[in-house]
Short mmCIF file of C-alpha atoms in Angstrom, two decimals:
data_model
loop_
_atom_site.label_atom_id
_atom_site.label_comp_id
_atom_site.label_asym_id
_atom_site.label_seq_id
_atom_site.Cartn_x
_atom_site.Cartn_y
_atom_site.Cartn_z
CA LEU B 1 0.80 13.05 6.62
CA VAL B 2 -0.37 11.22 3.48
CA ASN B 3 -3.50 9.18 2.80
CA ALA B 4 -2.07 6.17 0.93
CA GLY B 5 -5.48 4.53 0.51
CA GLU B 6 -4.94 1.46 2.66
CA SER B 7 -2.98 3.33 5.33
CA LEU B 8 -1.78 6.71 6.49
CA GLN B 9 1.89 7.51 6.12
CA LEU B 10 3.89 9.92 8.20
CA GLN B 11 7.09 10.81 6.35
CA LEU B 12 9.84 12.00 8.66
CA GLY B 13 12.26 14.77 7.93
CA ALA B 14 15.98 13.98 8.08
CA ASP B 15 16.27 15.88 11.37
CA LEU B 16 13.63 13.65 12.99
CA SER B 17 15.04 10.26 12.10
CA GLY B 18 16.46 8.40 15.08
CA GLU B 19 18.73 5.38 14.93
CA PHE B 20 17.76 1.88 16.03
CA THR B 21 20.40 -0.58 17.14
CA ALA B 22 20.24 -3.79 19.17
CA SER B 23 22.63 -6.63 19.96
CA PHE B 24 20.61 -9.08 17.86
CA LEU B 25 21.09 -6.87 14.78
CA LYS B 26 24.78 -7.80 14.54
CA GLU B 27 26.07 -4.22 14.67
CA GLN B 28 23.77 -3.04 11.89
CA ARG B 29 22.28 0.44 12.28
CA PHE B 30 18.82 1.46 11.14
CA ALA B 31 17.25 4.91 10.78
CA LEU B 32 13.54 5.58 11.22
CA GLU B 33 12.24 6.70 7.82
CA LEU B 34 8.48 6.28 7.75
CA ILE B 35 5.56 5.58 10.05
CA THR B 36 2.46 3.90 8.62
CA MET B 37 -0.86 3.52 10.41
CA HIS B 38 -4.04 1.62 9.72
CA TRP B 39 -7.16 0.73 11.65
CA GLY B 40 -10.58 -0.81 11.16
CA THR B 41 -14.18 0.03 11.86
CA GLU B 42 -14.49 -2.37 14.81
CA PRO B 43 -12.34 -2.66 17.96
CA MET B 44 -10.68 -5.91 16.90
CA ASN B 45 -10.42 -5.83 13.10
CA GLY B 46 -7.97 -3.06 12.22
CA SER B 47 -4.61 -4.71 12.77
CA GLU B 48 -2.66 -6.52 10.09
CA HIS B 49 -1.33 -8.99 12.67
CA THR B 50 -2.94 -10.91 15.52
CA VAL B 51 -1.74 -12.36 18.81
CA GLY B 52 -3.21 -15.76 19.60
CA GLY B 53 -5.76 -15.20 16.84
CA VAL B 54 -6.98 -11.95 18.41
CA GLY B 55 -6.94 -8.80 16.29
CA TYR B 56 -6.55 -5.23 17.46
CA ALA B 57 -8.18 -1.90 16.66
CA GLY B 58 -5.18 -0.74 14.66
CA GLU B 59 -1.51 -1.13 13.95
CA VAL B 60 1.40 1.27 13.55
CA HIS B 61 4.59 0.34 11.65
CA PHE B 62 7.83 2.17 12.39
CA ILE B 63 9.86 1.48 9.25
CA HIS B 64 13.64 1.75 9.62
CA ARG B 65 16.18 1.71 6.77
CA ASN B 66 19.48 -0.10 7.17
CA LEU B 67 22.09 2.67 6.98
CA GLN B 68 24.15 0.52 4.59
CA TYR B 69 21.69 1.60 1.88
CA ALA B 70 21.25 5.13 0.55
CA ASN B 71 17.44 5.13 0.61
CA VAL B 72 14.38 3.04 1.44
CA GLU B 73 13.83 2.00 -2.19
CA LEU B 74 17.25 0.34 -2.30
CA ALA B 75 16.91 -1.09 1.20
CA LEU B 76 13.59 -2.77 0.34
CA LYS B 77 15.38 -4.88 -2.27
CA GLU B 78 17.74 -6.40 0.30
CA PRO B 79 16.97 -9.11 2.89
CA ASN B 80 18.43 -7.03 5.72
CA GLY B 81 17.50 -3.65 4.29
CA VAL B 82 14.46 -2.74 6.35
CA LEU B 83 13.50 -3.30 9.96
CA THR B 84 9.86 -2.72 10.90
CA LEU B 85 8.67 -2.37 14.46
CA ALA B 86 4.92 -3.06 14.66
CA VAL B 87 2.79 -1.72 17.50
CA LEU B 88 -0.72 -3.08 18.01
CA LEU B 89 -3.36 -0.60 19.16
CA ASN B 90 -6.33 -0.99 21.47
CA GLU B 91 -9.29 1.33 21.21
CA SER B 92 -9.64 3.97 23.92
CA HIS B 93 -12.15 6.70 24.61
CA ASP B 94 -9.45 8.84 26.20
CA ASP B 95 -7.70 11.48 24.10
CA ASN B 96 -3.92 11.36 23.85
CA PRO B 97 -2.59 14.92 23.54
CA THR B 98 0.69 13.67 22.06
CA LEU B 99 -1.22 12.30 19.06
CA ALA B 100 -3.43 15.39 18.60
CA PRO B 101 -1.45 16.77 15.60
CA ILE B 102 -1.84 13.47 13.75
CA VAL B 103 -5.52 13.10 14.66
CA ASP B 104 -6.17 16.67 13.50
CA GLY B 105 -4.34 15.94 10.25
CA ILE B 106 -6.42 12.83 9.55
CA THR B 107 -9.54 14.98 9.19
CA GLN B 108 -7.80 16.94 6.40
CA ILE B 109 -6.78 13.98 4.23
CA VAL B 110 -10.03 12.19 3.49
CA TYR B 111 -9.12 11.11 -0.05
CA LYS B 112 -6.36 8.81 -1.28
CA GLY B 113 -3.33 10.84 -2.33
CA SER B 114 -4.23 13.85 -0.22
CA GLU B 115 -1.66 15.11 2.25
CA CYS B 116 -1.08 17.76 4.86
CA ALA B 117 1.72 18.97 7.10
CA VAL B 118 1.45 18.15 10.79
CA GLN B 119 3.10 19.69 13.81
CA ARG B 120 6.10 17.88 15.19
CA VAL B 121 5.15 14.91 17.40
CA ASP B 122 7.51 13.77 20.15
CA LEU B 123 7.08 10.00 19.84
CA ARG B 124 9.11 9.47 23.01
CA GLN B 125 6.09 10.78 24.92
CA LEU B 126 4.27 7.58 23.94
CA LEU B 127 6.79 5.38 25.77
CA PRO B 128 6.63 4.64 29.50
CA PRO B 129 9.11 6.62 31.61
CA ALA B 130 12.66 5.27 31.67
CA GLY B 131 13.10 2.80 34.50
CA SER B 132 9.43 1.83 34.70
CA LYS B 133 8.30 -1.77 34.63
CA PHE B 134 4.74 -3.06 34.53
CA THR B 135 5.11 -6.25 36.53
CA SER B 136 6.70 -6.99 39.87
CA PRO B 137 9.36 -6.88 41.00
CA PHE B 138 9.42 -3.21 40.00
CA TYR B 139 13.05 -2.36 39.26
CA GLY B 140 14.03 1.14 38.21
CA THR B 141 16.55 -0.16 35.68
CA LYS B 142 14.31 -0.95 32.71
CA ASP B 143 14.49 1.16 29.58
CA TYR B 144 12.47 1.22 26.35
CA LEU B 145 13.61 1.31 22.74
CA SER B 146 13.40 4.84 21.45
#
């Protein structure tokens, strides 16, 4: 976990990088390389993006490298080199045990450039269970990108 100044970065080891594919990507394959996080001091001013003009408490970017390129630096120079999945965050007073290793790490990297190792986080635990759907009709056939 690294304090990059304007965001926190979670660099993934090669054994943790999952692949991302989808029909709209025209058979391109992407590997998760980096997760960046940022947030604000108020519940609606921490996100980089808005929906309908409304901001969110924070934003997480899951940065994937196109496997056609050897590394992120090369991929960033190409129009199809990087795929970023952004997740907007709402503030909550409830603790999320899945995120505890990251939250604990944040307290150790107060200054820009500081870094610390964090325990492995199973990001799949942040997704709804396979087959769940939030609106009716409730079919058990829905799945989530992971």
